[in-house]
Amino acid sequence: MAENMISVEDARAIIFAKVGAMSEEEVPLADACGRPLAAAVSTDIDISPFAHSAMDGFAVRTADLVDASLENPIELDVVGHEAAGSVFGGSVEPGCAVRIMTGAPVPEGADAVVKYEVVGVVSGDGGDGSRVSFSAPAQVGENIRAAGLEAVAGAEVLAVGEVLTPAGCGLAASAGAETVRVRRRPRVGIISLGSELVAPLTVPGRGMIRDANSSDLVAAAREVGALPRFYGIAPDDPERIRALMLRAVEECDFVVTSGGASAGDYDYVTALAAEEGEVFFDRVAMRPGKSQTFGLIHGVPFVGLAGNPAAAAVGFEMLVRPALRLMMGYRELERPVQRARVTVDQRKKQPRRYYLRSRLCRNAAGELEVTPAKSQNSGLFGTLQHANCLLIVPEDADGVRAGDMVDCLRIDLPEGAVL
Ligand code: AMP
Ligand code: MG
């Protein structure tokens, strides 16, 4: 391994140590969904605030029904009628029952709710003033949801760092919150570098190609929850690149370029980053994506990705995505890794870690099999579009052989997912 080339783990550790947490903001629940909480949520009241019926039926005193059976039905007088939102003021005396709807508070004196379907109506319509009969005893607490079943007043219902789900939004609302604190979404400036690049709507002339990377990187930044902003294409002219980079670091929390990061004649980005700030590494022992620069420019984290599309995309996945997650307060930074049997031989020449764009599936016998895309050319996007994992070939291996068990990084599953 070349001396200035560092491992993926070291590269990540360096980046993680340099990026700071985003400041907090208070946002409506739905906008916080999917994001980690920056502050805990506690409830001001018991959830639910009162014991209530889980069924439509009759609130009864179980002591009245101890001897009830099919042969010996016991009749009670219905002395009240309660719907959700209405309260029966009195108490259920011996020999009495209250007609009760789901969600209505269990009246005083009652210790069970018998569901409507198993109660016989002897006289009346089943409501107030009716007489009803029971042919079985009731259990204490039957069909009653206790007060504070979800949480008692003052309890923390959502912890710092917890990623809010739709259910969590409901829980926060029960606790009296309409908004929660989260970390701001980082603004990510994206710049494409290369004199050969034209915008996607242009049919490229001779020697020119369409700027494809910025579309990938904008989407990848948005997918991770950041706010991407494309600053455009800079030709291979150091002053033009500098101007765009400085504008981006001025306005953003993170800046990502693609292209111009190798050691070619027109690759200026690393030198510029060093002039304007500090560079911590410029080579990572991975493929695709060897030429990757990380630095701080005016204090703003900057990653210069390689220009080849797959290299830029895998570089974002391995280095930028986890950094942005860390800034947003996510605790889980690793996608799950799954073992699978590789179906074909794959040679490897360089002592770098290979991330082979691959598809993982179950064979007829139900075993996991992984097949690398036929071409691992780093100029290709399609192989990544169709991949669901990156097959990891370790630095020191000379390849994989059909039948080997290998590690597959599940880029189709979220960080922290359990397999
Ligand atoms: P570079 O890192 O500038 O040497 O670029 C490596 C390769 O990636 C060259 O073939 C470039 O033309 C190509 N490339 C660089 N930037 C982009 C981009 N934004 N979209 C598509 N291809 C690119
Ligand atoms: Mg270039």
PDB file of C-alpha atoms in Angstrom, residues 183-319:
ATOM      1  CA  ARG A 183     -30.452  18.688  14.169  1.00  0.00           C
ATOM      2  CA  ARG A 184     -30.600  20.874  11.075  1.00  0.00           C
ATOM      3  CA  ARG A 185     -30.222  19.200   7.736  1.00  0.00           C
ATOM      4  CA  PRO A 186     -26.716  20.021   6.462  1.00  0.00           C
ATOM      5  CA  ARG A 187     -26.549  22.115   3.311  1.00  0.00           C
ATOM      6  CA  VAL A 188     -24.326  20.209   0.922  1.00  0.00           C
ATOM      7  CA  GLY A 189     -22.683  22.095  -1.922  1.00  0.00           C
ATOM      8  CA  ILE A 190     -21.969  19.974  -4.979  1.00  0.00           C
ATOM      9  CA  ILE A 191     -19.568  20.974  -7.741  1.00  0.00           C
ATOM     10  CA  SER A 192     -18.581  19.096 -10.893  1.00  0.00           C
ATOM     11  CA  LEU A 193     -15.043  19.602 -12.097  1.00  0.00           C
ATOM     12  CA  GLY A 194     -13.866  19.057 -15.640  1.00  0.00           C
ATOM     13  CA  SER A 195     -13.497  21.064 -18.867  1.00  0.00           C
ATOM     14  CA  GLU A 196     -15.127  18.180 -20.741  1.00  0.00           C
ATOM     15  CA  LEU A 197     -18.431  18.431 -18.880  1.00  0.00           C
ATOM     16  CA  VAL A 198     -21.694  19.751 -20.305  1.00  0.00           C
ATOM     17  CA  ALA A 199     -25.151  19.911 -18.739  1.00  0.00           C
ATOM     18  CA  PRO A 200     -27.446  16.891 -19.267  1.00  0.00           C
ATOM     19  CA  LEU A 201     -29.710  18.721 -21.738  1.00  0.00           C
ATOM     20  CA  THR A 202     -26.788  19.415 -24.048  1.00  0.00           C
ATOM     21  CA  VAL A 203     -25.746  16.892 -26.668  1.00  0.00           C
ATOM     22  CA  PRO A 204     -22.014  16.761 -26.031  1.00  0.00           C
ATOM     23  CA  GLY A 205     -19.657  17.762 -28.808  1.00  0.00           C
ATOM     24  CA  ARG A 206     -16.500  15.866 -29.625  1.00  0.00           C
ATOM     25  CA  GLY A 207     -14.464  15.085 -26.516  1.00  0.00           C
ATOM     26  CA  MET A 208     -17.201  16.339 -24.213  1.00  0.00           C
ATOM     27  CA  ILE A 209     -19.408  14.298 -21.852  1.00  0.00           C
ATOM     28  CA  ARG A 210     -22.508  14.994 -19.849  1.00  0.00           C
ATOM     29  CA  ASP A 211     -22.105  15.879 -16.206  1.00  0.00           C
ATOM     30  CA  ALA A 212     -23.700  12.812 -14.647  1.00  0.00           C
ATOM     31  CA  ASN A 213     -22.094  12.883 -11.211  1.00  0.00           C
ATOM     32  CA  SER A 214     -23.892  15.945  -9.904  1.00  0.00           C
ATOM     33  CA  SER A 215     -27.252  14.286 -10.517  1.00  0.00           C
ATOM     34  CA  ASP A 216     -26.106  11.229  -8.556  1.00  0.00           C
ATOM     35  CA  LEU A 217     -24.633  13.307  -5.742  1.00  0.00           C
ATOM     36  CA  VAL A 218     -27.610  15.647  -5.392  1.00  0.00           C
ATOM     37  CA  ALA A 219     -29.895  12.618  -5.131  1.00  0.00           C
ATOM     38  CA  ALA A 220     -27.576  10.835  -2.700  1.00  0.00           C
ATOM     39  CA  ALA A 221     -27.365  13.914  -0.475  1.00  0.00           C
ATOM     40  CA  ARG A 222     -31.125  14.313  -0.484  1.00  0.00           C
ATOM     41  CA  GLU A 223     -31.603  10.610   0.240  1.00  0.00           C
ATOM     42  CA  VAL A 224     -29.495  10.837   3.362  1.00  0.00           C
ATOM     43  CA  GLY A 225     -31.582  13.779   4.551  1.00  0.00           C
ATOM     44  CA  ALA A 226     -29.294  16.674   3.664  1.00  0.00           C
ATOM     45  CA  LEU A 227     -30.123  19.761   1.593  1.00  0.00           C
ATOM     46  CA  PRO A 228     -28.107  19.535  -1.619  1.00  0.00           C
ATOM     47  CA  ARG A 229     -27.301  22.554  -3.725  1.00  0.00           C
ATOM     48  CA  PHE A 230     -25.592  22.223  -7.085  1.00  0.00           C
ATOM     49  CA  TYR A 231     -23.094  24.991  -7.783  1.00  0.00           C
ATOM     50  CA  GLY A 232     -22.464  24.023 -11.367  1.00  0.00           C
ATOM     51  CA  ILE A 233     -19.534  22.867 -13.448  1.00  0.00           C
ATOM     52  CA  ALA A 234     -16.092  24.372 -13.119  1.00  0.00           C
ATOM     53  CA  PRO A 235     -13.662  23.819 -15.988  1.00  0.00           C
ATOM     54  CA  ASP A 236     -10.130  22.675 -15.157  1.00  0.00           C
ATOM     55  CA  ASP A 237      -8.967  26.165 -14.319  1.00  0.00           C
ATOM     56  CA  PRO A 238      -7.704  26.624 -10.770  1.00  0.00           C
ATOM     57  CA  GLU A 239      -9.129  30.111 -10.329  1.00  0.00           C
ATOM     58  CA  ARG A 240     -12.578  29.128 -11.594  1.00  0.00           C
ATOM     59  CA  ILE A 241     -12.537  26.103  -9.265  1.00  0.00           C
ATOM     60  CA  ARG A 242     -11.346  28.211  -6.350  1.00  0.00           C
ATOM     61  CA  ALA A 243     -14.111  30.762  -6.865  1.00  0.00           C
ATOM     62  CA  LEU A 244     -16.835  28.104  -6.858  1.00  0.00           C
ATOM     63  CA  MET A 245     -15.342  26.228  -3.918  1.00  0.00           C
ATOM     64  CA  LEU A 246     -15.110  29.379  -1.828  1.00  0.00           C
ATOM     65  CA  ARG A 247     -18.686  30.320  -2.616  1.00  0.00           C
ATOM     66  CA  ALA A 248     -19.816  26.838  -1.653  1.00  0.00           C
ATOM     67  CA  VAL A 249     -17.949  26.719   1.670  1.00  0.00           C
ATOM     68  CA  GLU A 250     -19.331  30.158   2.460  1.00  0.00           C
ATOM     69  CA  GLU A 251     -22.916  28.961   2.042  1.00  0.00           C
ATOM     70  CA  CYS A 252     -22.807  25.273   2.994  1.00  0.00           C
ATOM     71  CA  ASP A 253     -22.091  22.918   5.871  1.00  0.00           C
ATOM     72  CA  PHE A 254     -20.288  20.386   3.648  1.00  0.00           C
ATOM     73  CA  VAL A 255     -18.867  20.616   0.146  1.00  0.00           C
ATOM     74  CA  VAL A 256     -18.405  17.764  -2.297  1.00  0.00           C
ATOM     75  CA  THR A 257     -16.677  17.937  -5.652  1.00  0.00           C
ATOM     76  CA  SER A 258     -16.234  15.201  -8.201  1.00  0.00           C
ATOM     77  CA  GLY A 259     -13.463  15.004 -10.754  1.00  0.00           C
ATOM     78  CA  GLY A 260     -10.070  16.594 -10.869  1.00  0.00           C
ATOM     79  CA  ALA A 261      -8.954  14.702  -7.792  1.00  0.00           C
ATOM     80  CA  SER A 262      -6.372  12.327  -9.245  1.00  0.00           C
ATOM     81  CA  ALA A 263      -2.822  13.394  -9.971  1.00  0.00           C
ATOM     82  CA  GLY A 264      -3.424  14.307 -13.610  1.00  0.00           C
ATOM     83  CA  ASP A 265      -2.087  17.477 -15.207  1.00  0.00           C
ATOM     84  CA  TYR A 266      -5.386  19.289 -14.665  1.00  0.00           C
ATOM     85  CA  ASP A 267      -6.283  17.959 -11.219  1.00  0.00           C
ATOM     86  CA  TYR A 268      -6.133  20.964  -8.951  1.00  0.00           C
ATOM     87  CA  VAL A 269      -8.629  20.257  -6.264  1.00  0.00           C
ATOM     88  CA  THR A 270      -6.330  18.826  -3.591  1.00  0.00           C
ATOM     89  CA  ALA A 271      -3.767  21.587  -4.005  1.00  0.00           C
ATOM     90  CA  LEU A 272      -6.502  24.201  -3.844  1.00  0.00           C
ATOM     91  CA  ALA A 273      -7.963  22.676  -0.699  1.00  0.00           C
ATOM     92  CA  ALA A 274      -4.500  22.723   0.872  1.00  0.00           C
ATOM     93  CA  GLU A 275      -4.014  26.369  -0.104  1.00  0.00           C
ATOM     94  CA  GLU A 276      -7.358  27.458   1.265  1.00  0.00           C
ATOM     95  CA  GLY A 277      -7.466  25.148   4.276  1.00  0.00           C
ATOM     96  CA  GLU A 278      -6.058  21.862   5.475  1.00  0.00           C
ATOM     97  CA  VAL A 279      -5.974  18.478   3.728  1.00  0.00           C
ATOM     98  CA  PHE A 280      -5.981  15.328   5.879  1.00  0.00           C
ATOM     99  CA  PHE A 281      -5.728  12.666   3.177  1.00  0.00           C
ATOM    100  CA  ASP A 282      -5.951  12.370  -0.576  1.00  0.00           C
ATOM    101  CA  ARG A 283      -5.779   8.631  -1.219  1.00  0.00           C
ATOM    102  CA  VAL A 284      -7.978   5.871   0.193  1.00  0.00           C
ATOM    103  CA  ALA A 285      -7.202   2.189  -0.247  1.00  0.00           C
ATOM    104  CA  MET A 286     -10.453   1.342  -1.973  1.00  0.00           C
ATOM    105  CA  ARG A 287     -11.709   0.615  -5.454  1.00  0.00           C
ATOM    106  CA  PRO A 288     -13.574   2.242  -6.965  1.00  0.00           C
ATOM    107  CA  GLY A 289     -12.535   5.563  -5.491  1.00  0.00           C
ATOM    108  CA  LYS A 290      -8.821   5.684  -4.771  1.00  0.00           C
ATOM    109  CA  SER A 291      -8.406   9.425  -5.310  1.00  0.00           C
ATOM    110  CA  GLN A 292     -10.399  11.024  -2.564  1.00  0.00           C
ATOM    111  CA  THR A 293      -9.424  14.135  -0.754  1.00  0.00           C
ATOM    112  CA  PHE A 294     -10.699  15.227   2.621  1.00  0.00           C
ATOM    113  CA  GLY A 295      -9.997  18.575   4.167  1.00  0.00           C
ATOM    114  CA  LEU A 296     -11.419  21.548   5.940  1.00  0.00           C
ATOM    115  CA  ILE A 297     -11.767  24.720   3.887  1.00  0.00           C
ATOM    116  CA  HIS A 298     -12.478  27.749   6.053  1.00  0.00           C
ATOM    117  CA  GLY A 299     -13.542  25.179   8.653  1.00  0.00           C
ATOM    118  CA  VAL A 300     -16.077  23.506   6.360  1.00  0.00           C
ATOM    119  CA  PRO A 301     -15.646  19.783   5.645  1.00  0.00           C
ATOM    120  CA  PHE A 302     -14.747  19.171   2.017  1.00  0.00           C
ATOM    121  CA  VAL A 303     -14.557  15.871   0.149  1.00  0.00           C
ATOM    122  CA  GLY A 304     -13.098  15.764  -3.332  1.00  0.00           C
ATOM    123  CA  LEU A 305     -14.428  12.613  -4.946  1.00  0.00           C
ATOM    124  CA  ALA A 306     -12.906  10.948  -7.977  1.00  0.00           C
ATOM    125  CA  GLY A 307     -14.491  11.794 -11.320  1.00  0.00           C
ATOM    126  CA  ASN A 308     -15.400   8.363 -12.539  1.00  0.00           C
ATOM    127  CA  PRO A 309     -19.099   7.931 -11.878  1.00  0.00           C
ATOM    128  CA  ALA A 310     -18.953   4.698  -9.865  1.00  0.00           C
ATOM    129  CA  ALA A 311     -15.964   6.004  -7.921  1.00  0.00           C
ATOM    130  CA  ALA A 312     -17.781   9.210  -7.045  1.00  0.00           C
ATOM    131  CA  ALA A 313     -20.907   7.326  -6.016  1.00  0.00           C
ATOM    132  CA  VAL A 314     -19.126   4.689  -3.916  1.00  0.00           C
ATOM    133  CA  GLY A 315     -16.926   7.375  -2.396  1.00  0.00           C
ATOM    134  CA  PHE A 316     -20.030   9.298  -1.335  1.00  0.00           C
ATOM    135  CA  GLU A 317     -21.512   6.115   0.097  1.00  0.00           C
ATOM    136  CA  MET A 318     -18.422   5.185   2.117  1.00  0.00           C
ATOM    137  CA  LEU A 319     -17.194   8.617   3.250  1.00  0.00           C
TER     138      LEU A 319
END
